[in-house]
Amino acid sequence: MVLKAELHSHLEGTASPELVKRLAKRNSMSLPAELFKNDGTFKWTTFLEFLNAYDLASSVIKTPEDYRDVTYDYLRQCAEQGTIYAEVMSSPDHAAMAGMSYQNHLDGIVQGIEDAQSDFDIVGRLIVTCVRHLGPERSIEVAKQTVASPHPLVVGFGMGGDENAHHPSDFSTAFNTANESGLLCNVHAGEMAGPESVHAALDHLPVKRIGHGVRSIEDPNLVQRLIDQNITLEVCPGSNIALGVYPNFAEHPFLKLKEAGCKVTLSSDDPPFFHTTIGNEYRIAANHFSLSDNELTEITKISLENSFADQKTKDKLIARL
Ligand code: ADE
Ligand code: ZN
């Protein structure tokens, strides 16, 4: 089996409908019927509806034990698919909306990562994220909390949410706070907006990686800039098709970006929402982008080299390939 690494997944968005229902029951909560389709999968159509469904599903994660179980369940599935490293993003804003402190959310996730490492031999790290459409003030608060409670498994700071809300410059205080404390940064851009959004992110935020970044292909100057600045793209093809960024895999720019010299990697984003897994993303790359097992392993190597883990951890993982 090709060994895999995942750089871009949203922890709260990894919980399956079954796990979400189990946590709701455990917390004596009732979920609105419109969260699920008749076949039991999450129901949404547009990107904003997806964000809404994501908020609803996250609302059942109410205790450290819940976060531990979500983390553990996700890492177990990743390991079953040959994943040796997964860098997950968490959202303290979603934890807070569910009534949990930053520390409680962190404690649960750390327990999940540690349990999964000892049971399944998968290494996990955490990127704490803010939510773009919640605005700069919340982002500063999240960055401050992250910096105030450093933990060896917390390696990064990032931002998801609605790419068309606010401007990257509004978040430079939060990102600089995190980056100056030693956290490496990524940001979602070039997914729901065009190349100008990626340029603006690179202009104003200290990021090493771009979440998605696929629409960079529309601007050759930006493609060159990504190469010159050694930026890694966290590409999630299944997510892009599910969200309608591209109509089909034949029109997805993964290969064009790769052939132009960009550092491309493969990730699953929000697996159950987009009917995918990290294993499925690698299969997509094999079947639709014609990548050989050697080329897929090379992608894993690029992911590991550009992960936010410390060099010793990276070297150990790369030696396994
Ligand atoms: N949050 C969770 N998934 C996301 C995505 N694909 N884009 C932006 N924000 C997200
Ligand atoms: Zn994402």
mmCIF file of C-alpha atoms and ligand atoms in Angstrom:
data_model
loop_
_atom_site.group_PDB
_atom_site.id
_atom_site.type_symbol
_atom_site.label_atom_id
_atom_site.label_comp_id
_atom_site.label_asym_id
_atom_site.label_seq_id
_atom_site.Cartn_x
_atom_site.Cartn_y
_atom_site.Cartn_z
ATOM 1 C CA MET A 1 0.000 0.000 0.000
ATOM 2 C CA VAL A 2 1.220 3.522 -0.829
ATOM 3 C CA LEU A 3 2.008 5.327 2.423
ATOM 4 C CA LYS A 4 0.093 8.560 2.786
ATOM 5 C CA ALA A 5 0.159 11.869 4.644
ATOM 6 C CA GLU A 6 -2.672 14.318 5.158
ATOM 7 C CA LEU A 7 -2.012 18.046 5.634
ATOM 8 C CA HIS A 8 -5.513 19.478 5.332
ATOM 9 C CA SER A 9 -8.495 18.183 7.284
ATOM 10 C CA HIS A 10 -10.918 19.937 9.619
ATOM 11 C CA LEU A 11 -11.282 17.882 12.769
ATOM 12 C CA GLU A 12 -14.882 18.914 13.429
ATOM 13 C CA GLY A 13 -15.629 18.099 9.782
ATOM 14 C CA THR A 14 -14.206 14.580 9.987
ATOM 15 C CA ALA A 15 -16.964 13.175 12.226
ATOM 16 C CA SER A 16 -19.222 10.797 10.312
ATOM 17 C CA PRO A 17 -23.024 11.192 10.499
ATOM 18 C CA GLU A 18 -23.048 8.073 12.716
ATOM 19 C CA LEU A 19 -20.523 9.564 15.150
ATOM 20 C CA VAL A 20 -22.339 12.922 15.134
ATOM 21 C CA LYS A 21 -25.593 11.121 16.016
ATOM 22 C CA ARG A 22 -23.841 9.095 18.746
ATOM 23 C CA LEU A 23 -22.369 12.259 20.318
ATOM 24 C CA ALA A 24 -25.729 14.033 20.103
ATOM 25 C CA LYS A 25 -27.320 11.152 22.010
ATOM 26 C CA ARG A 26 -24.507 11.114 24.583
ATOM 27 C CA ASN A 27 -25.058 14.844 25.161
ATOM 28 C CA SER A 28 -28.884 14.578 25.166
ATOM 29 C CA MET A 29 -29.144 16.853 22.149
ATOM 30 C CA SER A 30 -31.545 16.651 19.267
ATOM 31 C CA LEU A 31 -30.294 17.511 15.797
ATOM 32 C CA PRO A 32 -32.510 19.124 13.164
ATOM 33 C CA ALA A 33 -33.756 16.542 10.658
ATOM 34 C CA GLU A 34 -32.596 18.778 7.788
ATOM 35 C CA LEU A 35 -28.943 18.067 8.685
ATOM 36 C CA PHE A 36 -29.265 14.636 7.049
ATOM 37 C CA LYS A 37 -30.474 13.315 3.724
ATOM 38 C CA ASN A 38 -32.714 10.238 3.526
ATOM 39 C CA ASP A 39 -29.643 8.082 2.892
ATOM 40 C CA GLY A 40 -28.137 9.278 6.189
ATOM 41 C CA THR A 41 -25.405 11.485 4.707
ATOM 42 C CA PHE A 42 -24.987 15.182 5.502
ATOM 43 C CA LYS A 43 -27.358 17.447 3.575
ATOM 44 C CA TRP A 44 -26.142 20.657 1.910
ATOM 45 C CA THR A 45 -25.856 22.052 -1.598
ATOM 46 C CA THR A 46 -24.008 25.376 -1.722
ATOM 47 C CA PHE A 47 -20.748 26.272 0.033
ATOM 48 C CA LEU A 48 -22.593 28.423 2.574
ATOM 49 C CA GLU A 49 -25.018 25.583 3.267
ATOM 50 C CA PHE A 50 -22.029 23.321 3.768
ATOM 51 C CA LEU A 51 -20.567 25.768 6.328
ATOM 52 C CA ASN A 52 -23.950 25.772 8.063
ATOM 53 C CA ALA A 53 -24.146 21.971 8.160
ATOM 54 C CA TYR A 54 -20.557 21.929 9.462
ATOM 55 C CA ASP A 55 -21.561 24.293 12.296
ATOM 56 C CA LEU A 56 -24.524 22.076 13.198
ATOM 57 C CA ALA A 57 -22.505 18.852 13.141
ATOM 58 C CA SER A 58 -19.774 20.509 15.279
ATOM 59 C CA SER A 59 -22.312 21.553 17.896
ATOM 60 C CA VAL A 60 -22.501 17.995 19.282
ATOM 61 C CA ILE A 61 -18.768 18.004 20.202
ATOM 62 C CA LYS A 62 -19.278 19.292 23.712
ATOM 63 C CA THR A 63 -16.669 17.722 25.990
ATOM 64 C CA PRO A 64 -12.949 16.855 25.923
ATOM 65 C CA GLU A 65 -13.981 13.193 25.636
ATOM 66 C CA ASP A 66 -16.032 14.040 22.516
ATOM 67 C CA TYR A 67 -13.025 15.775 20.916
ATOM 68 C CA ARG A 68 -10.869 12.801 21.891
ATOM 69 C CA ASP A 69 -13.291 10.378 20.218
ATOM 70 C CA VAL A 70 -13.602 12.449 17.015
ATOM 71 C CA THR A 71 -9.807 12.726 16.761
ATOM 72 C CA TYR A 72 -9.219 9.049 17.542
ATOM 73 C CA ASP A 73 -11.899 7.816 15.121
ATOM 74 C CA TYR A 74 -10.535 9.976 12.294
ATOM 75 C CA LEU A 75 -6.897 8.960 12.882
ATOM 76 C CA ARG A 76 -7.908 5.289 13.083
ATOM 77 C CA GLN A 77 -9.513 5.523 9.642
ATOM 78 C CA CYS A 78 -6.492 7.384 8.248
ATOM 79 C CA ALA A 79 -4.127 4.714 9.587
ATOM 80 C CA GLU A 80 -6.284 1.931 8.062
ATOM 81 C CA GLN A 81 -5.751 3.637 4.700
ATOM 82 C CA GLY A 82 -1.968 3.677 5.042
ATOM 83 C CA THR A 83 -1.584 7.168 6.477
ATOM 84 C CA ILE A 84 1.519 7.647 8.622
ATOM 85 C CA TYR A 85 1.062 11.358 9.372
ATOM 86 C CA ALA A 86 -1.998 13.595 9.683
ATOM 87 C CA GLU A 87 -2.016 17.274 10.482
ATOM 88 C CA VAL A 88 -5.524 18.216 11.582
ATOM 89 C CA MET A 89 -7.087 21.643 11.957
ATOM 90 C CA SER A 90 -9.282 22.419 14.939
ATOM 91 C CA SER A 91 -11.557 25.381 15.530
ATOM 92 C CA PRO A 92 -11.635 26.780 19.084
ATOM 93 C CA ASP A 93 -14.506 29.009 17.902
ATOM 94 C CA HIS A 94 -16.633 25.926 17.262
ATOM 95 C CA ALA A 95 -15.527 24.494 20.615
ATOM 96 C CA ALA A 96 -16.541 27.764 22.301
ATOM 97 C CA MET A 97 -19.936 27.728 20.563
ATOM 98 C CA ALA A 98 -20.420 24.232 22.030
ATOM 99 C CA GLY A 99 -19.514 25.562 25.480
ATOM 100 C CA MET A 100 -15.899 24.408 25.701
ATOM 101 C CA SER A 101 -12.786 26.340 26.667
ATOM 102 C CA TYR A 102 -9.657 26.384 24.492
ATOM 103 C CA GLN A 103 -7.877 24.186 27.036
ATOM 104 C CA ASN A 104 -10.698 21.613 27.188
ATOM 105 C CA HIS A 105 -10.780 21.326 23.408
ATOM 106 C CA LEU A 106 -6.985 20.959 23.306
ATOM 107 C CA ASP A 107 -6.898 18.347 26.099
ATOM 108 C CA GLY A 108 -9.389 16.146 24.243
ATOM 109 C CA ILE A 109 -7.574 16.392 20.908
ATOM 110 C CA VAL A 110 -4.178 15.677 22.487
ATOM 111 C CA GLN A 111 -5.611 12.545 24.138
ATOM 112 C CA GLY A 112 -7.021 11.400 20.781
ATOM 113 C CA ILE A 113 -3.691 11.950 19.007
ATOM 114 C CA GLU A 114 -1.719 10.146 21.735
ATOM 115 C CA ASP A 115 -4.145 7.188 21.877
ATOM 116 C CA ALA A 116 -4.134 6.857 18.078
ATOM 117 C CA GLN A 117 -0.348 6.981 17.925
ATOM 118 C CA SER A 118 0.008 4.148 20.437
ATOM 119 C CA ASP A 119 -2.818 2.034 18.952
ATOM 120 C CA PHE A 120 -2.310 2.635 15.205
ATOM 121 C CA ASP A 121 1.228 3.964 14.768
ATOM 122 C CA ILE A 122 0.033 7.192 13.131
ATOM 123 C CA VAL A 123 1.653 10.525 14.005
ATOM 124 C CA GLY A 124 -0.741 13.447 14.466
ATOM 125 C CA ARG A 125 -0.181 17.161 14.870
ATOM 126 C CA LEU A 126 -2.597 20.056 15.313
ATOM 127 C CA ILE A 127 -3.088 23.351 13.487
ATOM 128 C CA VAL A 128 -5.349 25.710 15.416
ATOM 129 C CA THR A 129 -7.564 27.720 13.093
ATOM 130 C CA CYS A 130 -9.695 30.821 13.212
ATOM 131 C CA VAL A 131 -12.804 31.327 11.092
ATOM 132 C CA ARG A 132 -12.596 34.063 8.469
ATOM 133 C CA HIS A 133 -16.266 35.062 8.474
ATOM 134 C CA LEU A 134 -16.223 35.481 12.267
ATOM 135 C CA GLY A 135 -13.903 38.433 11.725
ATOM 136 C CA PRO A 136 -10.554 39.773 12.933
ATOM 137 C CA GLU A 137 -11.437 40.237 16.611
ATOM 138 C CA ARG A 138 -12.241 36.566 17.113
ATOM 139 C CA SER A 139 -9.105 35.620 15.158
ATOM 140 C CA ILE A 140 -6.937 37.648 17.543
ATOM 141 C CA GLU A 141 -8.616 36.017 20.521
ATOM 142 C CA VAL A 142 -7.983 32.522 19.094
ATOM 143 C CA ALA A 143 -4.345 33.376 18.341
ATOM 144 C CA LYS A 144 -3.854 34.733 21.863
ATOM 145 C CA GLN A 145 -5.354 31.597 23.444
ATOM 146 C CA THR A 146 -3.180 29.388 21.249
ATOM 147 C CA VAL A 147 -0.004 31.248 22.142
ATOM 148 C CA ALA A 148 -0.939 31.359 25.848
ATOM 149 C CA SER A 149 -1.197 27.548 26.071
ATOM 150 C CA PRO A 150 1.651 26.160 23.979
ATOM 151 C CA HIS A 151 1.734 22.397 23.455
ATOM 152 C CA PRO A 152 4.286 20.282 21.542
ATOM 153 C CA LEU A 153 1.537 18.766 19.369
ATOM 154 C CA VAL A 154 0.273 22.215 18.319
ATOM 155 C CA VAL A 155 2.474 23.140 15.389
ATOM 156 C CA GLY A 156 0.487 25.614 13.336
ATOM 157 C CA PHE A 157 -2.057 28.363 13.012
ATOM 158 C CA GLY A 158 -4.448 28.820 10.106
ATOM 159 C CA MET A 159 -7.770 30.122 8.870
ATOM 160 C CA GLY A 160 -10.783 28.557 7.155
ATOM 161 C CA GLY A 161 -14.303 29.808 6.607
ATOM 162 C CA ASP A 162 -15.803 32.036 3.950
ATOM 163 C CA GLU A 163 -12.960 33.233 1.730
ATOM 164 C CA ASN A 164 -15.114 36.087 0.439
ATOM 165 C CA ALA A 165 -15.544 37.640 3.898
ATOM 166 C CA HIS A 166 -13.063 40.313 5.082
ATOM 167 C CA HIS A 167 -9.530 40.799 3.681
ATOM 168 C CA PRO A 168 -6.357 38.899 4.627
ATOM 169 C CA SER A 169 -4.829 42.128 5.969
ATOM 170 C CA ASP A 170 -7.576 42.119 8.643
ATOM 171 C CA PHE A 171 -6.010 38.964 10.070
ATOM 172 C CA SER A 172 -2.345 39.954 10.082
ATOM 173 C CA THR A 173 -2.375 40.676 13.835
ATOM 174 C CA ALA A 174 -3.647 37.174 14.625
ATOM 175 C CA PHE A 175 -1.260 35.451 12.214
ATOM 176 C CA ASN A 176 1.755 37.499 13.333
ATOM 177 C CA THR A 177 0.962 36.736 16.984
ATOM 178 C CA ALA A 178 0.928 33.011 16.212
ATOM 179 C CA ASN A 179 3.909 33.056 13.866
ATOM 180 C CA GLU A 180 6.087 35.077 16.239
ATOM 181 C CA SER A 181 5.480 32.426 18.913
ATOM 182 C CA GLY A 182 6.924 29.786 16.577
ATOM 183 C CA LEU A 183 3.790 28.403 14.925
ATOM 184 C CA LEU A 184 3.906 27.863 11.163
ATOM 185 C CA CYS A 185 0.921 29.130 9.196
ATOM 186 C CA ASN A 186 -1.473 28.169 6.419
ATOM 187 C CA VAL A 187 -4.619 29.828 5.104
ATOM 188 C CA HIS A 188 -7.518 28.841 2.848
ATOM 189 C CA ALA A 189 -7.309 30.804 -0.412
ATOM 190 C CA GLY A 190 -7.882 30.254 -4.103
ATOM 191 C CA GLU A 191 -10.789 27.912 -3.404
ATOM 192 C CA MET A 192 -13.949 30.058 -3.346
ATOM 193 C CA ALA A 193 -12.167 33.107 -4.808
ATOM 194 C CA GLY A 194 -9.637 33.667 -7.580
ATOM 195 C CA PRO A 195 -5.899 34.348 -7.817
ATOM 196 C CA GLU A 196 -6.212 37.838 -6.313
ATOM 197 C CA SER A 197 -7.269 36.191 -3.048
ATOM 198 C CA VAL A 198 -4.083 34.085 -2.990
ATOM 199 C CA HIS A 199 -1.926 37.121 -3.839
ATOM 200 C CA ALA A 200 -3.553 39.065 -0.980
ATOM 201 C CA ALA A 201 -2.959 36.186 1.463
ATOM 202 C CA LEU A 202 0.728 36.038 0.460
ATOM 203 C CA ASP A 203 1.005 39.833 0.658
ATOM 204 C CA HIS A 204 -0.322 40.077 4.210
ATOM 205 C CA LEU A 205 0.042 36.764 6.069
ATOM 206 C CA PRO A 206 3.195 34.827 7.083
ATOM 207 C CA VAL A 207 2.041 31.581 5.449
ATOM 208 C CA LYS A 208 4.114 28.620 4.243
ATOM 209 C CA ARG A 209 1.173 26.767 2.740
ATOM 210 C CA ILE A 210 -2.105 27.604 1.043
ATOM 211 C CA GLY A 211 -5.230 25.544 1.727
ATOM 212 C CA HIS A 212 -6.489 24.598 -1.761
ATOM 213 C CA GLY A 213 -4.924 27.409 -3.834
ATOM 214 C CA VAL A 214 -6.128 25.625 -6.951
ATOM 215 C CA ARG A 215 -7.469 28.759 -8.640
ATOM 216 C CA SER A 216 -3.881 30.066 -8.697
ATOM 217 C CA ILE A 217 -3.681 28.336 -12.086
ATOM 218 C CA GLU A 218 -5.659 31.273 -13.552
ATOM 219 C CA ASP A 219 -2.667 33.630 -13.109
ATOM 220 C CA PRO A 220 0.758 32.563 -14.455
ATOM 221 C CA ASN A 221 2.439 35.283 -12.364
ATOM 222 C CA LEU A 222 0.905 33.772 -9.247
ATOM 223 C CA VAL A 223 2.021 30.279 -10.228
ATOM 224 C CA GLN A 224 5.562 31.666 -10.532
ATOM 225 C CA ARG A 225 5.192 33.453 -7.201
ATOM 226 C CA LEU A 226 4.159 30.203 -5.471
ATOM 227 C CA ILE A 227 7.267 28.532 -6.893
ATOM 228 C CA ASP A 228 9.577 31.452 -5.999
ATOM 229 C CA GLN A 229 8.230 31.683 -2.440
ATOM 230 C CA ASN A 230 8.339 27.883 -2.017
ATOM 231 C CA ILE A 231 4.649 27.698 -1.059
ATOM 232 C CA THR A 232 3.021 24.272 -0.729
ATOM 233 C CA LEU A 233 -0.556 23.791 -1.939
ATOM 234 C CA GLU A 234 -2.865 21.585 0.129
ATOM 235 C CA VAL A 235 -4.976 20.313 -2.747
ATOM 236 C CA CYS A 236 -8.256 18.527 -1.964
ATOM 237 C CA PRO A 237 -9.635 17.383 -5.331
ATOM 238 C CA GLY A 238 -12.699 15.562 -3.978
ATOM 239 C CA SER A 239 -13.710 18.607 -1.954
ATOM 240 C CA ASN A 240 -13.272 20.868 -4.981
ATOM 241 C CA ILE A 241 -15.580 18.705 -7.112
ATOM 242 C CA ALA A 242 -18.157 18.283 -4.289
ATOM 243 C CA LEU A 243 -18.263 22.052 -3.755
ATOM 244 C CA GLY A 244 -18.461 22.775 -7.488
ATOM 245 C CA VAL A 245 -15.151 24.636 -7.781
ATOM 246 C CA TYR A 246 -14.641 22.455 -10.890
ATOM 247 C CA PRO A 247 -17.299 20.438 -12.717
ATOM 248 C CA ASN A 248 -15.206 17.254 -12.940
ATOM 249 C CA PHE A 249 -11.724 15.829 -12.366
ATOM 250 C CA ALA A 250 -10.765 16.289 -16.024
ATOM 251 C CA GLU A 251 -11.055 20.045 -15.493
ATOM 252 C CA HIS A 252 -9.283 20.071 -12.123
ATOM 253 C CA PRO A 253 -5.901 21.882 -12.327
ATOM 254 C CA PHE A 254 -3.933 19.451 -10.102
ATOM 255 C CA LEU A 255 -1.727 18.188 -12.946
ATOM 256 C CA LYS A 256 -1.269 21.637 -14.500
ATOM 257 C CA LEU A 257 -0.082 23.007 -11.136
ATOM 258 C CA LYS A 258 2.220 20.026 -10.645
ATOM 259 C CA GLU A 259 3.652 20.236 -14.152
ATOM 260 C CA ALA A 260 4.215 23.987 -13.774
ATOM 261 C CA GLY A 261 6.456 23.206 -10.795
ATOM 262 C CA CYS A 262 4.163 23.976 -7.862
ATOM 263 C CA LYS A 263 4.465 21.838 -4.739
ATOM 264 C CA VAL A 264 1.151 19.996 -4.686
ATOM 265 C CA THR A 265 -0.063 17.613 -1.976
ATOM 266 C CA LEU A 266 -3.282 15.606 -1.464
ATOM 267 C CA SER A 267 -5.817 15.941 1.363
ATOM 268 C CA SER A 268 -9.444 15.166 2.174
ATOM 269 C CA ASP A 269 -10.696 18.451 3.797
ATOM 270 C CA ASP A 270 -14.026 17.330 5.380
ATOM 271 C CA PRO A 271 -14.233 13.642 4.426
ATOM 272 C CA PRO A 272 -17.851 12.645 5.222
ATOM 273 C CA PHE A 273 -19.281 15.915 3.866
ATOM 274 C CA PHE A 274 -17.534 15.373 0.541
ATOM 275 C CA HIS A 275 -17.931 11.559 0.438
ATOM 276 C CA THR A 276 -14.193 11.094 0.474
ATOM 277 C CA THR A 277 -11.237 9.928 2.564
ATOM 278 C CA ILE A 278 -7.480 10.435 2.255
ATOM 279 C CA GLY A 279 -7.319 6.983 0.639
ATOM 280 C CA ASN A 280 -9.926 8.094 -1.889
ATOM 281 C CA GLU A 281 -7.955 11.275 -2.704
ATOM 282 C CA TYR A 282 -4.908 9.173 -3.553
ATOM 283 C CA ARG A 283 -7.175 6.928 -5.671
ATOM 284 C CA ILE A 284 -8.501 9.993 -7.488
ATOM 285 C CA ALA A 285 -4.919 11.042 -8.221
ATOM 286 C CA ALA A 286 -4.155 7.557 -9.572
ATOM 287 C CA ASN A 287 -7.331 7.174 -11.636
ATOM 288 C CA HIS A 288 -7.954 10.722 -12.889
ATOM 289 C CA PHE A 289 -4.472 12.276 -12.849
ATOM 290 C CA SER A 290 -2.664 9.026 -13.815
ATOM 291 C CA LEU A 291 -0.162 9.187 -10.965
ATOM 292 C CA SER A 292 1.886 6.017 -10.471
ATOM 293 C CA ASP A 293 2.544 4.534 -7.023
ATOM 294 C CA ASN A 294 6.022 6.104 -7.144
ATOM 295 C CA GLU A 295 4.539 9.504 -7.956
ATOM 296 C CA LEU A 296 1.990 9.119 -5.152
ATOM 297 C CA THR A 297 4.795 8.257 -2.732
ATOM 298 C CA GLU A 298 6.620 11.371 -3.951
ATOM 299 C CA ILE A 299 3.488 13.391 -3.048
ATOM 300 C CA THR A 300 3.588 11.866 0.441
ATOM 301 C CA LYS A 301 7.257 12.876 0.696
ATOM 302 C CA ILE A 302 6.434 16.463 -0.318
ATOM 303 C CA SER A 303 3.652 16.492 2.303
ATOM 304 C CA LEU A 304 6.011 15.275 5.012
ATOM 305 C CA GLU A 305 8.806 17.679 4.015
ATOM 306 C CA ASN A 306 6.390 20.588 4.142
ATOM 307 C CA SER A 307 4.479 19.504 7.208
ATOM 308 C CA PHE A 308 4.703 21.704 10.278
ATOM 309 C CA ALA A 309 6.245 18.941 12.405
ATOM 310 C CA ASP A 310 9.785 19.321 13.774
ATOM 311 C CA GLN A 311 12.668 18.153 11.577
ATOM 312 C CA LYS A 312 13.417 15.019 13.633
ATOM 313 C CA THR A 313 9.809 13.810 13.346
ATOM 314 C CA LYS A 314 9.805 14.566 9.618
ATOM 315 C CA ASP A 315 13.083 12.684 9.073
ATOM 316 C CA LYS A 316 11.749 9.619 10.905
ATOM 317 C CA LEU A 317 8.558 9.610 8.847
ATOM 318 C CA ILE A 318 10.343 10.167 5.537
ATOM 319 C CA ALA A 319 12.640 7.252 6.354
ATOM 320 C CA ARG A 320 9.543 5.013 6.400
ATOM 321 C CA LEU A 321 8.736 5.700 2.730
HETATM 322 N N1 ADE B 1 -14.030 24.874 6.736
HETATM 323 C C1 ADE B 1 -14.186 23.561 6.602
HETATM 324 N N2 ADE B 1 -14.012 23.185 5.323
HETATM 325 C C2 ADE B 1 -13.724 24.302 4.626
HETATM 326 C C3 ADE B 1 -13.444 24.582 3.272
HETATM 327 N N3 ADE B 1 -13.402 23.630 2.341
HETATM 328 N N4 ADE B 1 -13.224 25.857 2.926
HETATM 329 C C4 ADE B 1 -13.249 26.805 3.846
HETATM 330 N N5 ADE B 1 -13.510 26.610 5.123
HETATM 331 C C5 ADE B 1 -13.740 25.359 5.520
HETATM 332 ZN ZN ZN B 2 -10.401 23.230 4.327
#
